[in-house]
Tab-separated table of C-alpha atoms in Angstrom:
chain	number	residue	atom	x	y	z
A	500	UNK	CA	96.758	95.636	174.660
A	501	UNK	CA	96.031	95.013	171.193
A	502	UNK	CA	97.526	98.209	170.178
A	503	UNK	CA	100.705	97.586	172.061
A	504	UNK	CA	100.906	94.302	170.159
A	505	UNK	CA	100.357	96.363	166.888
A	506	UNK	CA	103.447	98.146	167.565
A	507	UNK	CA	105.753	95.188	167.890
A	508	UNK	CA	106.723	94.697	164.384
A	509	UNK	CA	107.810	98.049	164.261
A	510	UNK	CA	109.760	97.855	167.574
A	511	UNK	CA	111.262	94.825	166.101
A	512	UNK	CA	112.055	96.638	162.961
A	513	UNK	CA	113.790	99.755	164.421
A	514	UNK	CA	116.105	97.677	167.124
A	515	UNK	CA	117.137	95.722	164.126
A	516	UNK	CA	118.157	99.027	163.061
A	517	UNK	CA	119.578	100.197	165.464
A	518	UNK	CA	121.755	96.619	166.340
A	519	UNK	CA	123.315	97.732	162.714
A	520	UNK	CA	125.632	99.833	164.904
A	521	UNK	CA	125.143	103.309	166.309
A	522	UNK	CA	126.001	106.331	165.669
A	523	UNK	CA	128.190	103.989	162.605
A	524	UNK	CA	128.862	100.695	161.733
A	525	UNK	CA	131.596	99.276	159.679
A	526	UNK	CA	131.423	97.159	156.943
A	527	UNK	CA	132.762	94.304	155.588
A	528	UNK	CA	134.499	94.812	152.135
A	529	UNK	CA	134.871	92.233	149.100
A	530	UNK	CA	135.732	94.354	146.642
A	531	UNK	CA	139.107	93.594	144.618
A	532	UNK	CA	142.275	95.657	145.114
A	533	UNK	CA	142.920	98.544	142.552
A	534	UNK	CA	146.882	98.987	141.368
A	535	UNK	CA	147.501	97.826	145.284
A	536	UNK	CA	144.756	99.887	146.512
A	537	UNK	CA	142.200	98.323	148.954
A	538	UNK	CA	139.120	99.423	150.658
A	539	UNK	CA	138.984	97.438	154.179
A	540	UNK	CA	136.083	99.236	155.869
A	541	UNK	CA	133.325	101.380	155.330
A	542	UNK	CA	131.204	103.315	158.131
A	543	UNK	CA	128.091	104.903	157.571
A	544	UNK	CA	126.354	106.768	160.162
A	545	UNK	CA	123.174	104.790	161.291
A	546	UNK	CA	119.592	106.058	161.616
A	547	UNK	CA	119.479	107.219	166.016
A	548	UNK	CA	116.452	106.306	167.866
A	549	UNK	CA	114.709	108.868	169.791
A	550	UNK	CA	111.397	108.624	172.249
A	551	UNK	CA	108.083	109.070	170.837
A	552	UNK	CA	105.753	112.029	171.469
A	553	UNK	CA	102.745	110.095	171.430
A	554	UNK	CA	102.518	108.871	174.163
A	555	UNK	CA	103.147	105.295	173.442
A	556	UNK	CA	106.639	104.621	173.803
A	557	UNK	CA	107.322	104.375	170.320
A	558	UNK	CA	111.238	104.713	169.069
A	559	UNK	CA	111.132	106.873	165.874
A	560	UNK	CA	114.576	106.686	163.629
A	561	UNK	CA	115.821	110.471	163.165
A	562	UNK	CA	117.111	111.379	159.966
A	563	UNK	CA	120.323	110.857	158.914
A	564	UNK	CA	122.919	113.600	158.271
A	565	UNK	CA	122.620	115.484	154.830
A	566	UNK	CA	126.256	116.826	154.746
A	567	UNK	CA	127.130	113.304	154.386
A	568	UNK	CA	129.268	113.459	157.867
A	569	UNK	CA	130.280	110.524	159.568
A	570	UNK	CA	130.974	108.243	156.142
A	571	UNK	CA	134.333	107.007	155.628
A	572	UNK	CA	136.210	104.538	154.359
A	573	UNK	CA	139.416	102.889	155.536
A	574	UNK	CA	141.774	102.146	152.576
A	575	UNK	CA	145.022	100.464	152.483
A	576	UNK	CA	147.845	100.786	149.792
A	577	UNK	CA	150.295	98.179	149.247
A	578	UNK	CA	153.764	98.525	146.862
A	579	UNK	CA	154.494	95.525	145.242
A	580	UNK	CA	157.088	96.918	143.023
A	581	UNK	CA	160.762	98.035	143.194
A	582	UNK	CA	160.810	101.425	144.141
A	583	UNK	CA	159.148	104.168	146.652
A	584	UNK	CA	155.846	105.327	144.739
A	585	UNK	CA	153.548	108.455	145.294
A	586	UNK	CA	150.049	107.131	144.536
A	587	UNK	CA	146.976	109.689	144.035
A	588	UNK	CA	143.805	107.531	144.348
A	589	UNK	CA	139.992	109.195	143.607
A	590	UNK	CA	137.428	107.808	145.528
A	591	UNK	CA	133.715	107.677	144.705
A	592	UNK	CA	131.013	107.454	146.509
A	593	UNK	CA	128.197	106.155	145.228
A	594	UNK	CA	124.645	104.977	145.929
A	595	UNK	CA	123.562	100.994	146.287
A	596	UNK	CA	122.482	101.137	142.659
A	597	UNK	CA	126.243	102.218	141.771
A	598	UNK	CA	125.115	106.237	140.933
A	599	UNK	CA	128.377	108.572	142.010
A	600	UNK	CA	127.132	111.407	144.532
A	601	UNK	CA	130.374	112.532	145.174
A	602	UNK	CA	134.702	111.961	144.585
A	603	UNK	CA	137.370	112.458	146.762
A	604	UNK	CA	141.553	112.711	145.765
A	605	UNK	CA	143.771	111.352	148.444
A	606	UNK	CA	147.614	111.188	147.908
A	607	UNK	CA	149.616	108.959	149.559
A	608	UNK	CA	153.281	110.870	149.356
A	609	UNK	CA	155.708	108.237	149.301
A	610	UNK	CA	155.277	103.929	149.619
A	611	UNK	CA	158.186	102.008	150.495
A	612	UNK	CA	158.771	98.923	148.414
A	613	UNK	CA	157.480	95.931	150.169
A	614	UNK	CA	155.604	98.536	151.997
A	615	UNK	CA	151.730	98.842	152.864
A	616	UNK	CA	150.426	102.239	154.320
A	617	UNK	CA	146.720	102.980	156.031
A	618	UNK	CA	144.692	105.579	155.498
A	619	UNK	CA	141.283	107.049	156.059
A	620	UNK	CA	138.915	109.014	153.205
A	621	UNK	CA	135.958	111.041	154.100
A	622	UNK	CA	132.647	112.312	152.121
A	623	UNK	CA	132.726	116.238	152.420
A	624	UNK	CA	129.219	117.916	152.268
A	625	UNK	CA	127.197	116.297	149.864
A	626	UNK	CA	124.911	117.843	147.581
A	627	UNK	CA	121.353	118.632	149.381
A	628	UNK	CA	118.704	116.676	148.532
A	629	UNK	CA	121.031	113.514	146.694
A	630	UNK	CA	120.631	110.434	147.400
A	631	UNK	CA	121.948	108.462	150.372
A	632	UNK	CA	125.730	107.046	149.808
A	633	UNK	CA	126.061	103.400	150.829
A	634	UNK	CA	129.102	102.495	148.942
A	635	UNK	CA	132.446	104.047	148.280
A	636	UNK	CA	134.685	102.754	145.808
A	637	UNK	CA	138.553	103.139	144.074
A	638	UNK	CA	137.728	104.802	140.974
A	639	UNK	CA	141.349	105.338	139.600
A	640	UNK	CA	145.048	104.965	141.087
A	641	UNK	CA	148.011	106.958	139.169
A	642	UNK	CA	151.079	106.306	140.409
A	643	UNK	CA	154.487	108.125	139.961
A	644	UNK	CA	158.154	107.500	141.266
A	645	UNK	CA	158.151	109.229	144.873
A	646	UNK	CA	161.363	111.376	143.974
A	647	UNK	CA	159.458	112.673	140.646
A	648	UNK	CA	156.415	113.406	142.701
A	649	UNK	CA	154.681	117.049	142.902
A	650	UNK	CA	155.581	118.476	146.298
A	651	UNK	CA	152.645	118.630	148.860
A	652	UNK	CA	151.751	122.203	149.735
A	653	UNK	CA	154.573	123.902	152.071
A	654	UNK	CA	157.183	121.417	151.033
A	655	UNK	CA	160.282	122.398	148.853
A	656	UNK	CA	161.908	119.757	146.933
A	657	UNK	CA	165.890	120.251	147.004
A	658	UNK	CA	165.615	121.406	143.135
A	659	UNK	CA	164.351	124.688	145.287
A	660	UNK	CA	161.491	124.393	142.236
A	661	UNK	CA	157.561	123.359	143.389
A	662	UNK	CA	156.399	122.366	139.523
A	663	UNK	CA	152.335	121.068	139.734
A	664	UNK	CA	149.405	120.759	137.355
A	665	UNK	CA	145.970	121.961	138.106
A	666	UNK	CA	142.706	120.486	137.289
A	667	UNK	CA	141.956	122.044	133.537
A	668	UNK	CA	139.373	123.448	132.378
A	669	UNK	CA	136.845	121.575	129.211
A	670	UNK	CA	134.937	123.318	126.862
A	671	UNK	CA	133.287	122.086	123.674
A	672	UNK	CA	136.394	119.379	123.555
A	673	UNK	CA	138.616	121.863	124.047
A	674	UNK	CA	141.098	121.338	127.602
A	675	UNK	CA	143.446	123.520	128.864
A	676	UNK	CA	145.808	121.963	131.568
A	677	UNK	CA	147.795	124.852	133.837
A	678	UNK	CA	151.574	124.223	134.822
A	679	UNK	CA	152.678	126.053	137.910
A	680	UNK	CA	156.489	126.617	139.322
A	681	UNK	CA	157.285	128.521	142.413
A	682	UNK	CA	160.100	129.049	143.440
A	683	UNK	CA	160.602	128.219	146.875
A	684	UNK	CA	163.925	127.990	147.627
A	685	UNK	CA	167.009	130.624	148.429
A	686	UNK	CA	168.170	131.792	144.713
A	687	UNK	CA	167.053	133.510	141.406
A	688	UNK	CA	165.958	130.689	139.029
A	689	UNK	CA	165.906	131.469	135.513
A	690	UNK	CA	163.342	130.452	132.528
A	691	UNK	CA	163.559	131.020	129.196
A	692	UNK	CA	161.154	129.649	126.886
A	693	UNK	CA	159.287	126.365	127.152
A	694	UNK	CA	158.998	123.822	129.665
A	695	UNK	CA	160.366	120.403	128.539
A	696	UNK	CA	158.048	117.387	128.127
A	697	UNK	CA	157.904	113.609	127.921
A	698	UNK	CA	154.488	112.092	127.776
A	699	UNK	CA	154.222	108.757	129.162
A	700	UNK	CA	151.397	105.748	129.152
A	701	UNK	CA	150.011	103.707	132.137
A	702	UNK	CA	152.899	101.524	131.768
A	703	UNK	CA	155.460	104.906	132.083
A	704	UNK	CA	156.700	104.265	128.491
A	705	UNK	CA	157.032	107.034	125.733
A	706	UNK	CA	153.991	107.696	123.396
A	707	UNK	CA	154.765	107.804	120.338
A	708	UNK	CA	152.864	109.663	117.503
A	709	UNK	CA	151.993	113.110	118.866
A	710	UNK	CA	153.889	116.518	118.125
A	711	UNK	CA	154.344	119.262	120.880
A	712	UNK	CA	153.544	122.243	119.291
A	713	UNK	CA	155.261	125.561	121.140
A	714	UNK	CA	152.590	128.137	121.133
A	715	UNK	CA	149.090	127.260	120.210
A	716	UNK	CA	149.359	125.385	117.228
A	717	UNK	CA	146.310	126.388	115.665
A	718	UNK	CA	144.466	124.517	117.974
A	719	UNK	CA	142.371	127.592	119.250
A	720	UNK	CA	143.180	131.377	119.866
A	721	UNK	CA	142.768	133.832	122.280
A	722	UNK	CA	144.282	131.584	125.043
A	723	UNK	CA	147.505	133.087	125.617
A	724	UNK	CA	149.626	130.868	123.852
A	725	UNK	CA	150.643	132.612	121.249
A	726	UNK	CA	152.322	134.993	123.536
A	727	UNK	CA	156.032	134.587	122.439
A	728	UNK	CA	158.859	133.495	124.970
A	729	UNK	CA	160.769	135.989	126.993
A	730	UNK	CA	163.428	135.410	129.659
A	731	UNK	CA	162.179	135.337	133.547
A	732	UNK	CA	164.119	135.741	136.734
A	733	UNK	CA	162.077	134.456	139.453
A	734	UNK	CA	163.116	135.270	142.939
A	735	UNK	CA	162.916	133.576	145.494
A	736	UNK	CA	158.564	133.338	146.526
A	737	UNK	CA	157.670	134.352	142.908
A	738	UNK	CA	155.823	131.802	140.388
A	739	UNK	CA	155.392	131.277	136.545
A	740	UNK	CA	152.730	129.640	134.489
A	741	UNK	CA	152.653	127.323	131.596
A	742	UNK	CA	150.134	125.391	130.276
A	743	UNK	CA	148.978	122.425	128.325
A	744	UNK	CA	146.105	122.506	125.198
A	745	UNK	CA	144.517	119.716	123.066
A	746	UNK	CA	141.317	118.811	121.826
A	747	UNK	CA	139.601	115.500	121.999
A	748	UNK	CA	138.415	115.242	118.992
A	749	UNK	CA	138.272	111.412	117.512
A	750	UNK	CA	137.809	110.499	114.124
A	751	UNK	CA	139.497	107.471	112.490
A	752	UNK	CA	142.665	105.550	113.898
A	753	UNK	CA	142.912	104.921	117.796
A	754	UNK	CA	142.398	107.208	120.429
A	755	UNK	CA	145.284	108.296	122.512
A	756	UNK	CA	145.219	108.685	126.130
A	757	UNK	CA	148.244	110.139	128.251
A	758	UNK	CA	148.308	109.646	132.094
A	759	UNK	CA	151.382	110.968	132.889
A	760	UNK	CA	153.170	113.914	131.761
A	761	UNK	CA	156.746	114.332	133.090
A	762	UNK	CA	157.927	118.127	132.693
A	763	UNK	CA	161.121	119.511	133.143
A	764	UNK	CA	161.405	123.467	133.941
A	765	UNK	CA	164.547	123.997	131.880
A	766	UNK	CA	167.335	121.660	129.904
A	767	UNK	CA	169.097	119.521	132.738
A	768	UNK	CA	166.200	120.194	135.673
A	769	UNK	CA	164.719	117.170	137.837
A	770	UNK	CA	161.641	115.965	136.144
A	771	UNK	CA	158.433	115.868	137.638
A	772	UNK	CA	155.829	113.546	136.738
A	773	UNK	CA	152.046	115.218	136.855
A	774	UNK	CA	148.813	113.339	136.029
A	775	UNK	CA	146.372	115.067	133.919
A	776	UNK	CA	145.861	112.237	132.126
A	777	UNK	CA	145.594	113.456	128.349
A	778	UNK	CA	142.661	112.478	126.001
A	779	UNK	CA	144.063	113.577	122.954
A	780	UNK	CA	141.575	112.106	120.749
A	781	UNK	CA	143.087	111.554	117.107
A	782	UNK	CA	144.433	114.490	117.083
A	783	UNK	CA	147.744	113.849	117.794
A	784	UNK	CA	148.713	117.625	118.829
A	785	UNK	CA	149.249	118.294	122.586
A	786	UNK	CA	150.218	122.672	122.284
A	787	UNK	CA	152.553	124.092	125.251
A	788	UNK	CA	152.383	127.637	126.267
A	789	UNK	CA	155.731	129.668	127.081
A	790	UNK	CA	156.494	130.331	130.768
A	791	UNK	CA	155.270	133.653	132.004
A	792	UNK	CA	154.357	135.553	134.685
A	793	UNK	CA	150.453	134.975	136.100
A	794	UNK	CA	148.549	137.461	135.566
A	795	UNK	CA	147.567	139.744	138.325
């Protein structure tokens, strides 16, 4: 009997557990809303109990999942402004001391003014061995008129023209930002030199005091950019690259940051607005590479 009385506080302990809610639990939120993005719920899986082997009854907690399945969040994003917006919104999720285990992008395609839309995020497969997510937070929310908005994959705008920006690639503070245009639609589009760009701030307005350079602009070699136009015929199914270059270099004077880059293919095309969001340093050079054919 004493032992049995022994095992109380831990009986106590692991239904308290378990009354967190199983096999999840949702939690209340307080965190602020980000650029009309709000987190509403979070679910973590909970610890399971399972019978003892010893003999005594005793509920053991197994462990939880490693892959990180079962967290989510539920988000909602709300326009407050005057026209339909395509919002991309990265996630984190972090541990209770605040350390980021993981991101996730989610784009929300196209927001009614006035309108609020639901969604759900979800942790992919964690890293083995990190530390246990609790939290998940709005890290950053870029938002771009829905009609200048990159295509999702499988949809063709009615330009007949799918324009999008990859991730980059950083090396010593040097970044390289790909463009990519298939054409998916029913003609032969043409290209003939350089895509056209506007680079734009958080509030969508012009920067001012940074040069485009065609070709690489001295800013490094050997990265294709030097490679001088030539006229293209795409048919219809085939793509072209272009590509963005800069250093981040800062030395004296204020650092320049560009969000938004809004690229045209040709003179007189629709724009589309990408997001690589630019840190240009002092440097005040952005280079632009020719469109050509990838590379096979």
């Amino acid at each position: 009997m004493p032992k049995t009385n022994a095992l109380l506080p831990v009986l106590t302990a692991l239904l308290l557990l378990t009354a967190c809610g199983a096999p999840g639990s949702g939690t209340g939120v307080t965190a602020p809303r980000v650029d009309g993005v709000l987190i509403t719920s979070v679910t973590l899986p909970s610890a399971m109990p399972t019978p003892g082997s010893d003999g005594l009854g005793v509920v053991h907690a197994d462990p939880l999942p490693a892959d990180g399945s079962g967290i989510s969040a539920a988000y909602e994003v709300t326009n407050n402004g005057t026209e339909a917006l395509a919002y991309t919104i990265l996630f984190d999720f972090t541990t209770e001391a605040g350390e980021v285990m993981a991101n996730t992008r989610e784009t929300v395609r196209s927001v009614a003014p006035g309108a609020t839309v639901r969604g759900t995020v979800r942790l992919k497969a964690s890293t083995p061995g990190s530390s246990r997510v609790t939290r998940v937070k709005v890290s950053r929310v870029t938002t771009v008129p829905a009609a200048e908005a990159p295509s999702a994959s499988g949809e063709c705008p009615p330009s007949g023209i799918r324009i999008t920006a990859d991730d980059g690639d950083a090396a010593m503070g040097l970044r390289v930002v790909g463009l990519h245009l298939e054409n998916c639609g029913k003609r032969d589009y043409a290209l003939d030199g350089y895509p056209l760009l506007e680079l734009l701030d958080q509030k969508k307005v012009a920067v001012q005091g940074v040069h485009i350079v065609e070709g690489s602009g001295g800013i490094s070699t050997g990265t294709g950019f030097d490679e001088p136009a030539r006229p293209l015929v795409l048919k219809p199914g085939e793509s072209a690259l272009s590509g963005l270059m800069w250093r981040n270099t800062t030395e004296s004077g204020d650092a320049v940051n560009v969000p938004y880059v809004r690229v045209r293919a040709v003179q007189g095309a629709d724009p589309v607005t990408v997001t690589p969001h630019l840190d240009l340093g002092t440097t005040g050079r952005l280079a632009v590479r020719a469109w050509t054919r990838p590379s096979k």
